[in-house]
Short mmCIF file of C-alpha atoms in Angstrom, two decimals:
data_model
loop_
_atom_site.label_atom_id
_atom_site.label_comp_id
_atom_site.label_asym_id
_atom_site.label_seq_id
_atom_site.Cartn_x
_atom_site.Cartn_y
_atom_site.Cartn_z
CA UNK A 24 0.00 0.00 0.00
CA UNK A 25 1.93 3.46 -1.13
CA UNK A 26 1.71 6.52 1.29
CA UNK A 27 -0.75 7.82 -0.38
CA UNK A 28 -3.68 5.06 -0.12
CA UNK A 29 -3.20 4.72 3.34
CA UNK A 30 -6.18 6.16 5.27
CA UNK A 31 -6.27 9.59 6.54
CA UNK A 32 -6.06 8.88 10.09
CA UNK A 33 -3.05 6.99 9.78
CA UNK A 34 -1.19 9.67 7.47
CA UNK A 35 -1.93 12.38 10.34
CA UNK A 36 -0.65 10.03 13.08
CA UNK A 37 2.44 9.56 11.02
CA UNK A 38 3.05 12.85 10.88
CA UNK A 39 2.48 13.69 14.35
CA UNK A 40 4.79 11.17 15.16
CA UNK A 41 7.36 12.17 13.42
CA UNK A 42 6.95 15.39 14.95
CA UNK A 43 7.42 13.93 18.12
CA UNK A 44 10.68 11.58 17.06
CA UNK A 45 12.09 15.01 15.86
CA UNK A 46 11.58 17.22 19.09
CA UNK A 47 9.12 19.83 17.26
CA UNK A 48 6.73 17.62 20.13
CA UNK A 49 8.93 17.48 22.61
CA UNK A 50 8.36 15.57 25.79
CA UNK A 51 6.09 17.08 28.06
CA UNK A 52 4.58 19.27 25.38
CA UNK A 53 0.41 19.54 24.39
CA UNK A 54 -0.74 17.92 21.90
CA UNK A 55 -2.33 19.83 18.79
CA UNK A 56 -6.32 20.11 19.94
CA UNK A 57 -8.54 17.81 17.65
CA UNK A 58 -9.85 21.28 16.26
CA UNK A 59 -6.48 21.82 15.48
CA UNK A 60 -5.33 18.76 13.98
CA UNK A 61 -8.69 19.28 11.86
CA UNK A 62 -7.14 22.57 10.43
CA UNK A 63 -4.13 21.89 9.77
CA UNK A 64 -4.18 18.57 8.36
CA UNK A 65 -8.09 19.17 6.14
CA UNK A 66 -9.31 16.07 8.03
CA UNK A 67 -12.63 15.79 9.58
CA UNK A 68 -13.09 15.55 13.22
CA UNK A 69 -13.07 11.55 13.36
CA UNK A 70 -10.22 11.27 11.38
CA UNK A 71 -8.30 13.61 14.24
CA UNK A 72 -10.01 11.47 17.06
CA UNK A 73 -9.02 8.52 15.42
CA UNK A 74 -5.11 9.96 14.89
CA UNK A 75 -4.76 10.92 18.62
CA UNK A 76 -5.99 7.06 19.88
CA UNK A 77 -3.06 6.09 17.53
CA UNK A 78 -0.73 8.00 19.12
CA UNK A 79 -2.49 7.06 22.73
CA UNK A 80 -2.20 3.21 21.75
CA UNK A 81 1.29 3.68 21.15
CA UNK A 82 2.30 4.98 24.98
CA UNK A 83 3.58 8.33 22.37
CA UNK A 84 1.28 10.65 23.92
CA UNK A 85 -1.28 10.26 27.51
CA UNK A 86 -4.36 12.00 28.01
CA UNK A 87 -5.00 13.89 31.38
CA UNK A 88 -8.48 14.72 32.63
CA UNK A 89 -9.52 18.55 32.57
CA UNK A 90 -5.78 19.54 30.72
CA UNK A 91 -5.58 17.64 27.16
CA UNK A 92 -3.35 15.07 25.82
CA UNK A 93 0.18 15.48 26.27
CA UNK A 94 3.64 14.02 25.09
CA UNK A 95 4.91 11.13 27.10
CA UNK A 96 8.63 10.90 28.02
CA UNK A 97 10.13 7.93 26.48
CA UNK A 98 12.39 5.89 28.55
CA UNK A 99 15.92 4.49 27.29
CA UNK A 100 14.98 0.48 27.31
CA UNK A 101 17.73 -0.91 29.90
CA UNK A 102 18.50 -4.60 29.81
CA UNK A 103 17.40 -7.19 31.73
CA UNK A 104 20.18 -9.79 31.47
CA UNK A 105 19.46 -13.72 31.16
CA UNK A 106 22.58 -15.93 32.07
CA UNK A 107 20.79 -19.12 32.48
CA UNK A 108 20.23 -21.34 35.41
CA UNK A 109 23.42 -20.51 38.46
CA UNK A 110 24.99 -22.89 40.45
CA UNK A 111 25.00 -23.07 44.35
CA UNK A 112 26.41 -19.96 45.63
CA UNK A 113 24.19 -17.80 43.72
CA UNK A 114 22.27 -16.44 46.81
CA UNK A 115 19.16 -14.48 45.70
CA UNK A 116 16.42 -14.57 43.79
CA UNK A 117 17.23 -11.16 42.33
CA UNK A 118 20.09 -12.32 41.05
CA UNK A 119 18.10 -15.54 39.63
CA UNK A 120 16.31 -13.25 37.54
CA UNK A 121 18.84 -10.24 36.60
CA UNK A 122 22.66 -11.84 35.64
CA UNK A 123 23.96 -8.22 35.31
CA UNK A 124 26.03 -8.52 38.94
CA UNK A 125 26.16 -4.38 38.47
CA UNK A 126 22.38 -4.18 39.44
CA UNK A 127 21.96 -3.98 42.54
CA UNK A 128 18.50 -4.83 43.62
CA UNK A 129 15.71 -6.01 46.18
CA UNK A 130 12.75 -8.04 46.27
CA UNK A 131 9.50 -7.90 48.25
CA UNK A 132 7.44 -11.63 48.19
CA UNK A 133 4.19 -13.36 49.43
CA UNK A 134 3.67 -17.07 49.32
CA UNK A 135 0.88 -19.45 49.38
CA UNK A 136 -0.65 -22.74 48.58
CA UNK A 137 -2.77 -23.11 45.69
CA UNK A 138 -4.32 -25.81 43.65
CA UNK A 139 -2.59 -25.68 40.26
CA UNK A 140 -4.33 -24.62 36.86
CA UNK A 141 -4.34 -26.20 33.51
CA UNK A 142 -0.79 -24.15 32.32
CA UNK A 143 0.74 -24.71 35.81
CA UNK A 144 0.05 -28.34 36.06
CA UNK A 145 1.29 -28.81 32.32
CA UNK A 146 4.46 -27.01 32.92
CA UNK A 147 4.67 -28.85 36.32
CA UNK A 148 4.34 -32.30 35.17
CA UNK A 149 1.49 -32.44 37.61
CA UNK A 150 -2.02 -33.12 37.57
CA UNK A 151 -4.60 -30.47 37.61
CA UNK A 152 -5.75 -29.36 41.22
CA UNK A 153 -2.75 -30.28 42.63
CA UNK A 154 -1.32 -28.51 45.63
CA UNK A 155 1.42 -26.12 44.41
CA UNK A 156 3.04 -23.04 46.46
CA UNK A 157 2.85 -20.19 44.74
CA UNK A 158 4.99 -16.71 45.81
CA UNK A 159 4.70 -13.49 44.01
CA UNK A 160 7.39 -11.41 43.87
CA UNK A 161 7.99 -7.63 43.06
CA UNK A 162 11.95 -6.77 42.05
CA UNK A 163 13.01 -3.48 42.86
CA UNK A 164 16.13 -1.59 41.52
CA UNK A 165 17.25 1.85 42.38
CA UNK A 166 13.47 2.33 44.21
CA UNK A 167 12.17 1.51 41.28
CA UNK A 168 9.52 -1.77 40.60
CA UNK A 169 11.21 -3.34 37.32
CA UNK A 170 10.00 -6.57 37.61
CA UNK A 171 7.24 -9.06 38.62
CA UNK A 172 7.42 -12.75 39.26
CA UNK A 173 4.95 -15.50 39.81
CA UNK A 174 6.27 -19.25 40.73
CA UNK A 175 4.97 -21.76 41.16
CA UNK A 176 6.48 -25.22 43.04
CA UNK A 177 5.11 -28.65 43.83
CA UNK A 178 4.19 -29.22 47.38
CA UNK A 179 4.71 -32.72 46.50
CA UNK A 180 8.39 -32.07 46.22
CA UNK A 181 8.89 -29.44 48.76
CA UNK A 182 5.69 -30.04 51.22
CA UNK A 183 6.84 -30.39 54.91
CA UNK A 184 10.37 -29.76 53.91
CA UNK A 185 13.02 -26.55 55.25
CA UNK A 186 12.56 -25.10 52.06
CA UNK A 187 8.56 -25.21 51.28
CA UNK A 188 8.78 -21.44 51.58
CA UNK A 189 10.95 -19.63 49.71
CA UNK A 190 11.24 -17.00 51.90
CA UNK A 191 11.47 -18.64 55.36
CA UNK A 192 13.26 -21.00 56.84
CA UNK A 193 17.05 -22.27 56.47
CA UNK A 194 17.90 -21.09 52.85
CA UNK A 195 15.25 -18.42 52.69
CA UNK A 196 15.90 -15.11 50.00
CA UNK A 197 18.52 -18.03 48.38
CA UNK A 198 17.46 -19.07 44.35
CA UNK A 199 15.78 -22.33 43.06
CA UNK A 200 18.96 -23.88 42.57
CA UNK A 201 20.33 -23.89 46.14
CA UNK A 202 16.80 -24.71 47.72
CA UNK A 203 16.94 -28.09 45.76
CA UNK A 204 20.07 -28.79 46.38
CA UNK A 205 18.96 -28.76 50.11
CA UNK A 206 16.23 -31.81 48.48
CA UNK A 207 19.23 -33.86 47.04
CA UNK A 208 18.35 -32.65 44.13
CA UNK A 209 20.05 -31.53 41.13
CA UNK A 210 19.26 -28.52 39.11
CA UNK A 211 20.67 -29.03 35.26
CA UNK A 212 19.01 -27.83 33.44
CA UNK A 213 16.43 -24.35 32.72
CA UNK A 214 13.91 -23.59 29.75
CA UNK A 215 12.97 -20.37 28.53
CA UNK A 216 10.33 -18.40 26.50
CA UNK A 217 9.66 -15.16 25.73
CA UNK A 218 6.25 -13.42 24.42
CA UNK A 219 4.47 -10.41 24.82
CA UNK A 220 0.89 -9.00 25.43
CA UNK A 221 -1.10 -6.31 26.52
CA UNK A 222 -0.32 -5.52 30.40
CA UNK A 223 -2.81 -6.12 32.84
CA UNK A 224 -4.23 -3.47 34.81
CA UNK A 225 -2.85 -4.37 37.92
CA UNK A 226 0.62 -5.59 36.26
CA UNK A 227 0.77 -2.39 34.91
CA UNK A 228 -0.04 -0.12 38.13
CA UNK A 229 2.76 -2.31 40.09
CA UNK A 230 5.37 -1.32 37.42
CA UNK A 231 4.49 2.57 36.91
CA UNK A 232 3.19 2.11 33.20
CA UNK A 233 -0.18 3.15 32.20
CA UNK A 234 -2.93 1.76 30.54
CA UNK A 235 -2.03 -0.03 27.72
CA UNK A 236 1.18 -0.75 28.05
CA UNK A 237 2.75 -3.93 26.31
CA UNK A 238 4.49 -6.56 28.89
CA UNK A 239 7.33 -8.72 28.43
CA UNK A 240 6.75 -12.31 29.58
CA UNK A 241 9.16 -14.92 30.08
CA UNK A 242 7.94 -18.21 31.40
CA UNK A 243 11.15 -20.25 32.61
CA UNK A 244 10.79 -23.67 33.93
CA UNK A 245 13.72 -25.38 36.06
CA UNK A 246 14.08 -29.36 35.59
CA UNK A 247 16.17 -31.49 37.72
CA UNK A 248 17.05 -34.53 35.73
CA UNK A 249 14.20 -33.80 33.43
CA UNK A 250 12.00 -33.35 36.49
CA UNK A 251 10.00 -29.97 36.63
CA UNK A 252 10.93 -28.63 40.21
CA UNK A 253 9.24 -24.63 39.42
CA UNK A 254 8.20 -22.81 37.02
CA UNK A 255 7.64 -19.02 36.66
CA UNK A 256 6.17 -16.10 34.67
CA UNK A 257 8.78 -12.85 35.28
CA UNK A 258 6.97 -9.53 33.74
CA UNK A 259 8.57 -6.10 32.52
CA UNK A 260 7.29 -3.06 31.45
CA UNK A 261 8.11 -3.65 26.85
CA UNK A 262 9.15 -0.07 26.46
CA UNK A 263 11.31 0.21 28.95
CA UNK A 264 13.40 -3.32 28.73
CA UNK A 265 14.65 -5.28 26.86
CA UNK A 266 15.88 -9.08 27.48
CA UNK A 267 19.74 -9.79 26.74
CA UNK A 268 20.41 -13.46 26.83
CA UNK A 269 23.98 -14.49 27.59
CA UNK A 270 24.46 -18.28 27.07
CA UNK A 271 27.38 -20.59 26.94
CA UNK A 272 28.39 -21.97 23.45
CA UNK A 273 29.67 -25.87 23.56
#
């Protein structure tokens, strides 16, 4: 489709965009009114409406109540470094999820028992309803919430054990790997995927996006000689990271 035949609502977003890419909109500043964009651009008034929800849907530009619609700040995406699974020694679950050992970080975490789903039991090995313990966490970096976490482990493996909860007991704040170890078991070996979708609401409000807001997704699963032992969603904000893998070539 040339330039030309696109519709009219996407030619006046494009323009406003570029606009914005080349500082004549810079951060912080109002958006044209839809009177205005109606002016300048010949367009009718839905074709402006329908520009600005471009630009909206986009995290380019935010609307606030009473004042108009404004241009967002856009963040430099920092990494989020994957180094794959990490050997006893590796003490926090922070560092499970972020390899970069210059990011200093925190975590704040809830557990507790649930009956696993369809996709947990499936990732688990297990069978539906289940008993699995599942702890939220929210990973915090210079004050700032950069990423969530949801695991999930089988209460048949680690039920009545030192290490049920991650965050108690003997080895408690320490990563998957050293809590199985405590079991006699052997972590060898992790897989990884990566996806993205629209944020939910209250995924969103925990990281300091807005509405709308693409989320990264990985879902990792650590096996233990081909045994599932947990498994894990980990969230971030899609504008603001992005995921460096660094793996070991044999």
């Amino acid at each position: 489709m040339a330039f030309g035949d696109q519709p009219a609502y996407l030619r006046v977003a494009d323009d406003l965009r570029k606009k914005i890419a080349g500082g004549e909109l810079p951060p912080h500043a109002r958006l044209p009114s839809q009177a205005r964009i109606r002016e300048e651009y010949g367009v009718s008034d839905t074709v402006a409406l329908e520009a600005r929800k471009v630009l909206m849907a986009e995290g380019l530009v935010e609307g606030r109540s009473g004042s108009g619609t404004y241009v967002r700040a856009q963040p430099v995406p920092r990494r989020v470094v994957r180094g794959g699974f990490h050997t006893a020694g590796e003490a926090t679950p922070f560092r499970q999820e972020q390899a970069d050992e210059r990011v200093i970080g925190s975590w704040d975490a809830h557990s507790e028992q649930e009956e696993a789903g369809a996709e947990t039991a499936g990732r688990l090995g297990i069978d539906v309803g289940e008993r699995v313990m599942c702890t939220r966490y929210v990973f915090q970096s210079q004050g700032e919430a950069v990423m969530l976490s949801t695991s999930w482990e089988p209460l048949a493996l680690t039920g009545r054990t030192p290490v049920m909860l991650p965050e108690e007991g003997p080895l408690a704040g320490r990563g998957v790997v050293d809590r199985m170890a405590a079991l006699d078991l052997v972590v060898d070996n992790m897989a990884e995927e990566v996806g993205a979708r629209p944020g939910r609401a209250e995924e969103v409000l925990a990281l300091g996006g807005v509405p709308g807001h693409w989320v990264l997704v990985t879902s990792r699963t650590y096996f233990a000689g081909g045994r599932p032992v947990e498994t894990a969603d980990v969230v971030v904000l899609a504008e603001r990271y992005r995921v460096a893998y660094r793996l070991p070539v044999k």
